[in-house]
PDB file of C-alpha atoms in Angstrom:
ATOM      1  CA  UNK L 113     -20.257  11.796 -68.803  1.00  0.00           C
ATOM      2  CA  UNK L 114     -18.089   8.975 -70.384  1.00  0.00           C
ATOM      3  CA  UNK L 115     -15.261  11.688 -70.364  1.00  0.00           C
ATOM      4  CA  UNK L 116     -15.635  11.757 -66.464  1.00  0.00           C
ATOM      5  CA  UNK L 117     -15.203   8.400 -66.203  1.00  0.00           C
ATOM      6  CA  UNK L 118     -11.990   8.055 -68.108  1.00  0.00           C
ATOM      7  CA  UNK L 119     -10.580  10.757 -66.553  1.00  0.00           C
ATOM      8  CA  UNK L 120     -11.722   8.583 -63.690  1.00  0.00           C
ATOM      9  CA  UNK L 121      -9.865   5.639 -64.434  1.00  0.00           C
ATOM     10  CA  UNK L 122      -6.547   7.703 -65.000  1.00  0.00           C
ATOM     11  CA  UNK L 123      -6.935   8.976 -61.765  1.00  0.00           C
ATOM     12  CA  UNK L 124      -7.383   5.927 -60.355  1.00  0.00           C
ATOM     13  CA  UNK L 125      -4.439   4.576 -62.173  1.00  0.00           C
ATOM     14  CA  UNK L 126      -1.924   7.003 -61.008  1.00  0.00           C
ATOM     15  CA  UNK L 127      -3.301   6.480 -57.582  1.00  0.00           C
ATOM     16  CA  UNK L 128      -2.567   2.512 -57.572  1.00  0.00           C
ATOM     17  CA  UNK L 129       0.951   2.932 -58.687  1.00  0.00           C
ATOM     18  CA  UNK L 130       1.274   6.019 -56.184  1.00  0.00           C
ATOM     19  CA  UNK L 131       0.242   4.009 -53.312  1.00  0.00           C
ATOM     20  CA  UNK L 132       2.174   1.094 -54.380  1.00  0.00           C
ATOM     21  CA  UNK L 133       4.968   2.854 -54.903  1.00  0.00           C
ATOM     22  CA  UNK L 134       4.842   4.958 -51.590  1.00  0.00           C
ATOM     23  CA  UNK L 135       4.516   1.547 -49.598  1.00  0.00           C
ATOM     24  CA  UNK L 136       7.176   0.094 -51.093  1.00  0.00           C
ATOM     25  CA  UNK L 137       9.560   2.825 -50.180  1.00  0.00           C
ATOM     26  CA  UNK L 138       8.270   2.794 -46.763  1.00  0.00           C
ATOM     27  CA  UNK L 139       8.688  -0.913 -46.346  1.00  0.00           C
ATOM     28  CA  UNK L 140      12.179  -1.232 -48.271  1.00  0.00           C
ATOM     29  CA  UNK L 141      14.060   2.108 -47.129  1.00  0.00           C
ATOM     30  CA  UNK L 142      17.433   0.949 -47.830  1.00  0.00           C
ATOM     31  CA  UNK L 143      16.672   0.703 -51.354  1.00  0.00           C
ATOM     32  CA  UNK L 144      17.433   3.410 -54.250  1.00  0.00           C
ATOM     33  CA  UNK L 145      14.817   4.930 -56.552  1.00  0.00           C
ATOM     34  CA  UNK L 146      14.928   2.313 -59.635  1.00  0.00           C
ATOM     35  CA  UNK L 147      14.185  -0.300 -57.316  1.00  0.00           C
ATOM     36  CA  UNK L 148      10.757   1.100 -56.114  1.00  0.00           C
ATOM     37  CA  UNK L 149       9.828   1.758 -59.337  1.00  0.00           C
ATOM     38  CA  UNK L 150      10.633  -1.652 -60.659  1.00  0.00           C
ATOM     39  CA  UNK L 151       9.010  -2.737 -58.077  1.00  0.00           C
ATOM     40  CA  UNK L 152       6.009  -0.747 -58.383  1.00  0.00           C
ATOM     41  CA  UNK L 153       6.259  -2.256 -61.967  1.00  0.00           C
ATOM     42  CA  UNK L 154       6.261  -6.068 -60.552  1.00  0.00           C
ATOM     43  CA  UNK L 155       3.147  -5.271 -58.057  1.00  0.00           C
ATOM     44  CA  UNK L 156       1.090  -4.204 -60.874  1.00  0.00           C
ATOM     45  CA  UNK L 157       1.692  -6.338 -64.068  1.00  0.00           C
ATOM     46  CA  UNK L 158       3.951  -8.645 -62.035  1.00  0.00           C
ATOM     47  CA  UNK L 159       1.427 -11.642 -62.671  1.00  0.00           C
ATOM     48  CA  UNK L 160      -0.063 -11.394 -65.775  1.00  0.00           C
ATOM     49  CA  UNK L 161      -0.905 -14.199 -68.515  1.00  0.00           C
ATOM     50  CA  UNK L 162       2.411 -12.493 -70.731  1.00  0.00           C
ATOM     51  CA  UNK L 163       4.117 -12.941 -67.513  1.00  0.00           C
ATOM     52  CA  UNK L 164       3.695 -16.331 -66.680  1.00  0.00           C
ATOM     53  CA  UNK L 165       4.325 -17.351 -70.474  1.00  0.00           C
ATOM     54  CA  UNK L 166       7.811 -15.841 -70.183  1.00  0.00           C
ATOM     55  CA  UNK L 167       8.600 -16.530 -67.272  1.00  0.00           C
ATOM     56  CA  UNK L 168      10.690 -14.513 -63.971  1.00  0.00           C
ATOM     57  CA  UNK L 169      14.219 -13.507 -65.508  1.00  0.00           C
ATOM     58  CA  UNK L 170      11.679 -11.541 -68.841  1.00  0.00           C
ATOM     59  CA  UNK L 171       9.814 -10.516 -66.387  1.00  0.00           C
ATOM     60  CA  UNK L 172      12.539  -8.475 -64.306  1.00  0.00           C
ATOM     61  CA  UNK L 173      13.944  -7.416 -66.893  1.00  0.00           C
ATOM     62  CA  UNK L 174      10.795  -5.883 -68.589  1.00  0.00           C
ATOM     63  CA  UNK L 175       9.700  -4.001 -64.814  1.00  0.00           C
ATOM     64  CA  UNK L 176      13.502  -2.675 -64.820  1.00  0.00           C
ATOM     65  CA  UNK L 177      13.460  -1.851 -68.801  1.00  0.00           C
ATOM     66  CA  UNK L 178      10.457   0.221 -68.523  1.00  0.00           C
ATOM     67  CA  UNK L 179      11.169   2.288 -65.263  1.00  0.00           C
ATOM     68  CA  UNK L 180      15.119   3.153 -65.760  1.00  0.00           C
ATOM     69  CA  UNK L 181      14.063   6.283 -67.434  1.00  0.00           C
ATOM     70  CA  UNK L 182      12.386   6.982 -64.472  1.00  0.00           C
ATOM     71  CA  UNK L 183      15.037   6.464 -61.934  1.00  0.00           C
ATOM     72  CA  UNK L 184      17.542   9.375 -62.301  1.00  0.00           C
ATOM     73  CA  UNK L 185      14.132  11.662 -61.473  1.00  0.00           C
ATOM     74  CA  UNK L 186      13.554  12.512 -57.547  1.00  0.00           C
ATOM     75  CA  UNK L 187       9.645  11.563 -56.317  1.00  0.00           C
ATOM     76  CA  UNK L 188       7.038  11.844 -56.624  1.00  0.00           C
ATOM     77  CA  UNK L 189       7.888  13.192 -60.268  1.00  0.00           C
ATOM     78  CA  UNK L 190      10.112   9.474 -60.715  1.00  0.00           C
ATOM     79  CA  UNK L 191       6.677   7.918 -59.978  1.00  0.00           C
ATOM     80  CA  UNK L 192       4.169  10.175 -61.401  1.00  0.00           C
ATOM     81  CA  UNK L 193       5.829   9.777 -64.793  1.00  0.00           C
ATOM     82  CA  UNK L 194       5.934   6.451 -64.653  1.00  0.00           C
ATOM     83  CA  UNK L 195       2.297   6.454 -63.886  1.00  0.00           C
ATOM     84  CA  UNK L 196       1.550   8.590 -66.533  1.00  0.00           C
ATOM     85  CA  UNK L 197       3.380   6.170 -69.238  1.00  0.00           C
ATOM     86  CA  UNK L 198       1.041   3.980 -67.991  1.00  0.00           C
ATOM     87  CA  UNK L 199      -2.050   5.265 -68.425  1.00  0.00           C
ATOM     88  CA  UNK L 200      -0.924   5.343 -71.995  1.00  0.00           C
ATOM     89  CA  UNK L 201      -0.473   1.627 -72.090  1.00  0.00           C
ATOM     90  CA  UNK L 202      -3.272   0.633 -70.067  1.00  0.00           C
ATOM     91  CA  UNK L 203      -6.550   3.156 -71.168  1.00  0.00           C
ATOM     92  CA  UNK L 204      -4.625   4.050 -74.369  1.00  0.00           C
ATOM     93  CA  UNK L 205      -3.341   7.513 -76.536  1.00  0.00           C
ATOM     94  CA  UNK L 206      -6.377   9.393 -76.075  1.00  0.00           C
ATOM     95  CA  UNK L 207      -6.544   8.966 -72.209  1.00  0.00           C
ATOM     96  CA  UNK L 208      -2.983   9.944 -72.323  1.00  0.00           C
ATOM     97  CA  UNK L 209      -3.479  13.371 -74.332  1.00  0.00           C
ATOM     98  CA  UNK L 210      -4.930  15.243 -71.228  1.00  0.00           C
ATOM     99  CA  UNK L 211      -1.597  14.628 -69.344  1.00  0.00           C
ATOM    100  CA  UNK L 212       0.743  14.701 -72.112  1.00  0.00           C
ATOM    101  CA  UNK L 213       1.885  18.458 -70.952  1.00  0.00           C
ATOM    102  CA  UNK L 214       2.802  17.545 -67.363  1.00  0.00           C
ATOM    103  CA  UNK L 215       3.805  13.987 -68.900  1.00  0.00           C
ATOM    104  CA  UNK L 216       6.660  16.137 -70.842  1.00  0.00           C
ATOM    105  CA  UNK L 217       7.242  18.187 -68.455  1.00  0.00           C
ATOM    106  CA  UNK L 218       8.528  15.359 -65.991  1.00  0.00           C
ATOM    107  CA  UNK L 219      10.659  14.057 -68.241  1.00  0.00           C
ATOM    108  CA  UNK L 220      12.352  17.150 -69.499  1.00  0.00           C
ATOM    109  CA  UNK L 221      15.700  16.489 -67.216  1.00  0.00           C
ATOM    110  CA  UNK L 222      15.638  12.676 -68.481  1.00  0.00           C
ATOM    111  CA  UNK L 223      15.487  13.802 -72.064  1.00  0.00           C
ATOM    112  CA  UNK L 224      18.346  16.598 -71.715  1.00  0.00           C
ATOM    113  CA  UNK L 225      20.412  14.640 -69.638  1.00  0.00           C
ATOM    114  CA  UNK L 226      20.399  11.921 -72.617  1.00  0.00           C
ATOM    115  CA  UNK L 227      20.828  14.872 -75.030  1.00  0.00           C
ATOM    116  CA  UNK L 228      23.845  15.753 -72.954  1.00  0.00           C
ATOM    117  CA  UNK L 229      25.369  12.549 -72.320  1.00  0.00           C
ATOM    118  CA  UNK L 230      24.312  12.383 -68.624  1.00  0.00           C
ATOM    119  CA  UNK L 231      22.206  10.382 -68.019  1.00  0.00           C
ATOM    120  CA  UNK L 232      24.421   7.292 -67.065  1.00  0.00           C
ATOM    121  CA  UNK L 233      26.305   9.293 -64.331  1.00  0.00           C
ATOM    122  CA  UNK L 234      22.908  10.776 -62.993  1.00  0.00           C
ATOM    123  CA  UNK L 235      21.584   7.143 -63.198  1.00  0.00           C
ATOM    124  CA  UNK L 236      24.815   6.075 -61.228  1.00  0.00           C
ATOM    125  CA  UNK L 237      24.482   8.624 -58.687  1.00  0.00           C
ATOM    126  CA  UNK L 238      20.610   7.796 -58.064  1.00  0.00           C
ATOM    127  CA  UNK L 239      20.571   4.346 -58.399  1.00  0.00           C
ATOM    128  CA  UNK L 240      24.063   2.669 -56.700  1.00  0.00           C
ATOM    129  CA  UNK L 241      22.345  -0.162 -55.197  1.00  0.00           C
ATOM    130  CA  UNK L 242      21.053  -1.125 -58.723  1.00  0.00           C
ATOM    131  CA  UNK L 243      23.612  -0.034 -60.418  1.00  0.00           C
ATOM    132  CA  UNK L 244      26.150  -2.176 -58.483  1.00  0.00           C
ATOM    133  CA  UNK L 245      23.538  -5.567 -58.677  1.00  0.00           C
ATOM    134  CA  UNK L 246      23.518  -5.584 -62.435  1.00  0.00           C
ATOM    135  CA  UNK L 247      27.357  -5.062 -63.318  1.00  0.00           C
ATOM    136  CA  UNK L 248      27.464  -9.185 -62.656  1.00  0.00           C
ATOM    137  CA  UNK L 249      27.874 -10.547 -66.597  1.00  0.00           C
ATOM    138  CA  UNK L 250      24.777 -12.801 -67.311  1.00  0.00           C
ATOM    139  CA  UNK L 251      24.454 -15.125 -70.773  1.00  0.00           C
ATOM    140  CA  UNK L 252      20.417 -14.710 -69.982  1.00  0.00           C
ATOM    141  CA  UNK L 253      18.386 -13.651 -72.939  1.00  0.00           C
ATOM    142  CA  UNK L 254      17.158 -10.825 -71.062  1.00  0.00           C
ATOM    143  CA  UNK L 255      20.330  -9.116 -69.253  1.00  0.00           C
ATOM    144  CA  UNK L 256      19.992  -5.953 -67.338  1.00  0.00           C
ATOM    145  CA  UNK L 257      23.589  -6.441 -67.663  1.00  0.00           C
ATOM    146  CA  UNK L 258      23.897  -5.709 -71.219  1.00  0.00           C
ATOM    147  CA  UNK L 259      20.707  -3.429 -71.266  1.00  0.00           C
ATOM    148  CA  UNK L 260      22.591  -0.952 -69.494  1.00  0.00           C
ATOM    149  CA  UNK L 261      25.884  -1.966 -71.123  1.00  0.00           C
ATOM    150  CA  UNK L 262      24.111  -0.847 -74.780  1.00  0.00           C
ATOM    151  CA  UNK L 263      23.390   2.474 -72.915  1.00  0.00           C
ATOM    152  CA  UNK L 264      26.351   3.172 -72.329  1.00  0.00           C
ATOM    153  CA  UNK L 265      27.903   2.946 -75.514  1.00  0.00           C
ATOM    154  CA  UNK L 266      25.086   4.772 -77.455  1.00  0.00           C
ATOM    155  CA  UNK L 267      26.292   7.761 -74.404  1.00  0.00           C
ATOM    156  CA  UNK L 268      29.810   7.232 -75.205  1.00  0.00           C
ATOM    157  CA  UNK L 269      29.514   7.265 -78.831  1.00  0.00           C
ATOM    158  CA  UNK L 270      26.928   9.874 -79.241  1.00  0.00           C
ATOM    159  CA  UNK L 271      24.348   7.486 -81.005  1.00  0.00           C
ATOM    160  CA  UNK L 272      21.272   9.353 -81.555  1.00  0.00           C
ATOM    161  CA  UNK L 273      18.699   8.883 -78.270  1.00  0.00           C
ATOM    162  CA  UNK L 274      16.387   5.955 -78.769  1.00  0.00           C
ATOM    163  CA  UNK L 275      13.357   6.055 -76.222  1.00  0.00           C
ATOM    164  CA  UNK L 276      10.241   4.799 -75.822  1.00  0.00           C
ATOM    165  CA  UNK L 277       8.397   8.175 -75.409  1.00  0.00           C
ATOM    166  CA  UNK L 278       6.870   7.471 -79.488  1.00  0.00           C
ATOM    167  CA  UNK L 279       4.271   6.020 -77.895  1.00  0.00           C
ATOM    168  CA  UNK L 280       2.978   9.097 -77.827  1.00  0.00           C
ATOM    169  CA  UNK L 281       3.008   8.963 -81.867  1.00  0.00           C
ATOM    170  CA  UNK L 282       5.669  12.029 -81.596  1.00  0.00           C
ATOM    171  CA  UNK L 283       9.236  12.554 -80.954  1.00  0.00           C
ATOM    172  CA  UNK L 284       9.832  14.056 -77.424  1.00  0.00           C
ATOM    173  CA  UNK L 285      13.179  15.638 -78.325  1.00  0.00           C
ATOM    174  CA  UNK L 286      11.477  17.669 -81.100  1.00  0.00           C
ATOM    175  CA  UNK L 287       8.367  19.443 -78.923  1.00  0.00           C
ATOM    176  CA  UNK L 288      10.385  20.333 -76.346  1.00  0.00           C
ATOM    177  CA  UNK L 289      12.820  22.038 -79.058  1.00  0.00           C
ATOM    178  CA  UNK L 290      10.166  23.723 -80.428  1.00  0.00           C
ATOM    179  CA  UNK L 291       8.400  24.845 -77.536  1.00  0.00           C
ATOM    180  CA  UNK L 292      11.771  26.099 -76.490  1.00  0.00           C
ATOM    181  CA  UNK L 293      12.265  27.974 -79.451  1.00  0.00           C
ATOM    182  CA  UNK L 294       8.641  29.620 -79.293  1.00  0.00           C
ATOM    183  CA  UNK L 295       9.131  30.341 -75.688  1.00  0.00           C
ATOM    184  CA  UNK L 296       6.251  27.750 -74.127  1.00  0.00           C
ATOM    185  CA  UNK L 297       8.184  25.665 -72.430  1.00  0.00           C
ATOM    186  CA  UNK L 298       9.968  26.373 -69.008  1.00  0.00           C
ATOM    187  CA  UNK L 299      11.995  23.968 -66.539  1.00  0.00           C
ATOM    188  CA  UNK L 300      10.563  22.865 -63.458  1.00  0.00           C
ATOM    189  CA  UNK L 301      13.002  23.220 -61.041  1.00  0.00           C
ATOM    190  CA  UNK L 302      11.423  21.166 -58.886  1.00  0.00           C
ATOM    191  CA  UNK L 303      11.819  18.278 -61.276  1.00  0.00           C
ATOM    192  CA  UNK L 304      15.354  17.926 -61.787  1.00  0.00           C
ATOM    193  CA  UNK L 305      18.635  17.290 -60.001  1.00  0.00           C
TER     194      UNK L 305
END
């Protein structure tokens, strides 16, 4: 029975940010994907204790921080993801194990688009709106400017891909390699560009 209600609660999670989410892009429809999700971000943990100890411009950047991944993805996978990560953060790893297939699966065109040095021009394409707003140079201590500035070097130089997916306590990059190379994994078209 407790497993029910977990499941429960994950459910209801990705059903909050959903609905959130789906308002916000009826309500705002001359916005571009990385907006509703930040948004989405804001509407949920947008007023927290954390938040009001660091104040609006940490704040802003944290909602865009943790959605950009997101953003190059078309919805309701760009959402669903999202949600997903957050069930992670919110009920914890073991709530996040019964959706860590599909969780993988949505990201799958983020992940090789980083592998193949796209993901900045997908981004670009998705996002212009966004990606416009935060090519203004800011000396704030927590710059979207320079966020995205970072990315684009570690694309340009071929850094190794840093991501926050180890919050799954394993390295994305390396299942989906070896699911490849066993033959378990397969695109979802409907997923990517």
């Amino acid at each position: 029975m407790e497993e029910l209600n977990k499941e429960a609660s994950g459910e209801d999670l990705i059903k909050t940010l959903e609905e959130s989410y789906f308002d916000l892009r009826k309500n705002n429809p001359g916005r571009d994907e990385h907006w509703f999700l930040a948004n989405t971000w804001l509407k949920r943990y947008g007023s927290g204790e954390e938040v009001k100890q660091r104040g609006a411009e940490w704040t802003r950047f944290t909602a865009y921080k943790d959605t950009h991944e997101f953003a190059i993805l078309e919805p309701p996978a760009s959402i669903r993801g999202f949600a997903l990560l957050m069930i992670n953060r919110e009920l914890g790893e073991q709530q996040a194990s019964s959706y860590e297939k599909e969780f993988f699966q949505i990201l799958e065109p983020v992940i090789l688009s980083k592998k193949n040095q796209e993901f900045l021009d997908k981004y670009k394409k998705k996002n212009p709106l966004t990606w416009e707003e935060i090519q203004v140079e800011d000396e704030s201590n927590y710059s979207l400017h320079w966020f995205f500035r970072s990315l684009e070097l570690k694309q340009e130089y071929g850094e190794e891909i840093e991501g926050g997916w180890d919050e799954f306590g394993i390295d994305i990059i390396d299942v989906i390699d070896d699911m490849e190379e066993e033959g378990e994994y397969i695109v979802e078209e409907e997923y990517g560009d």
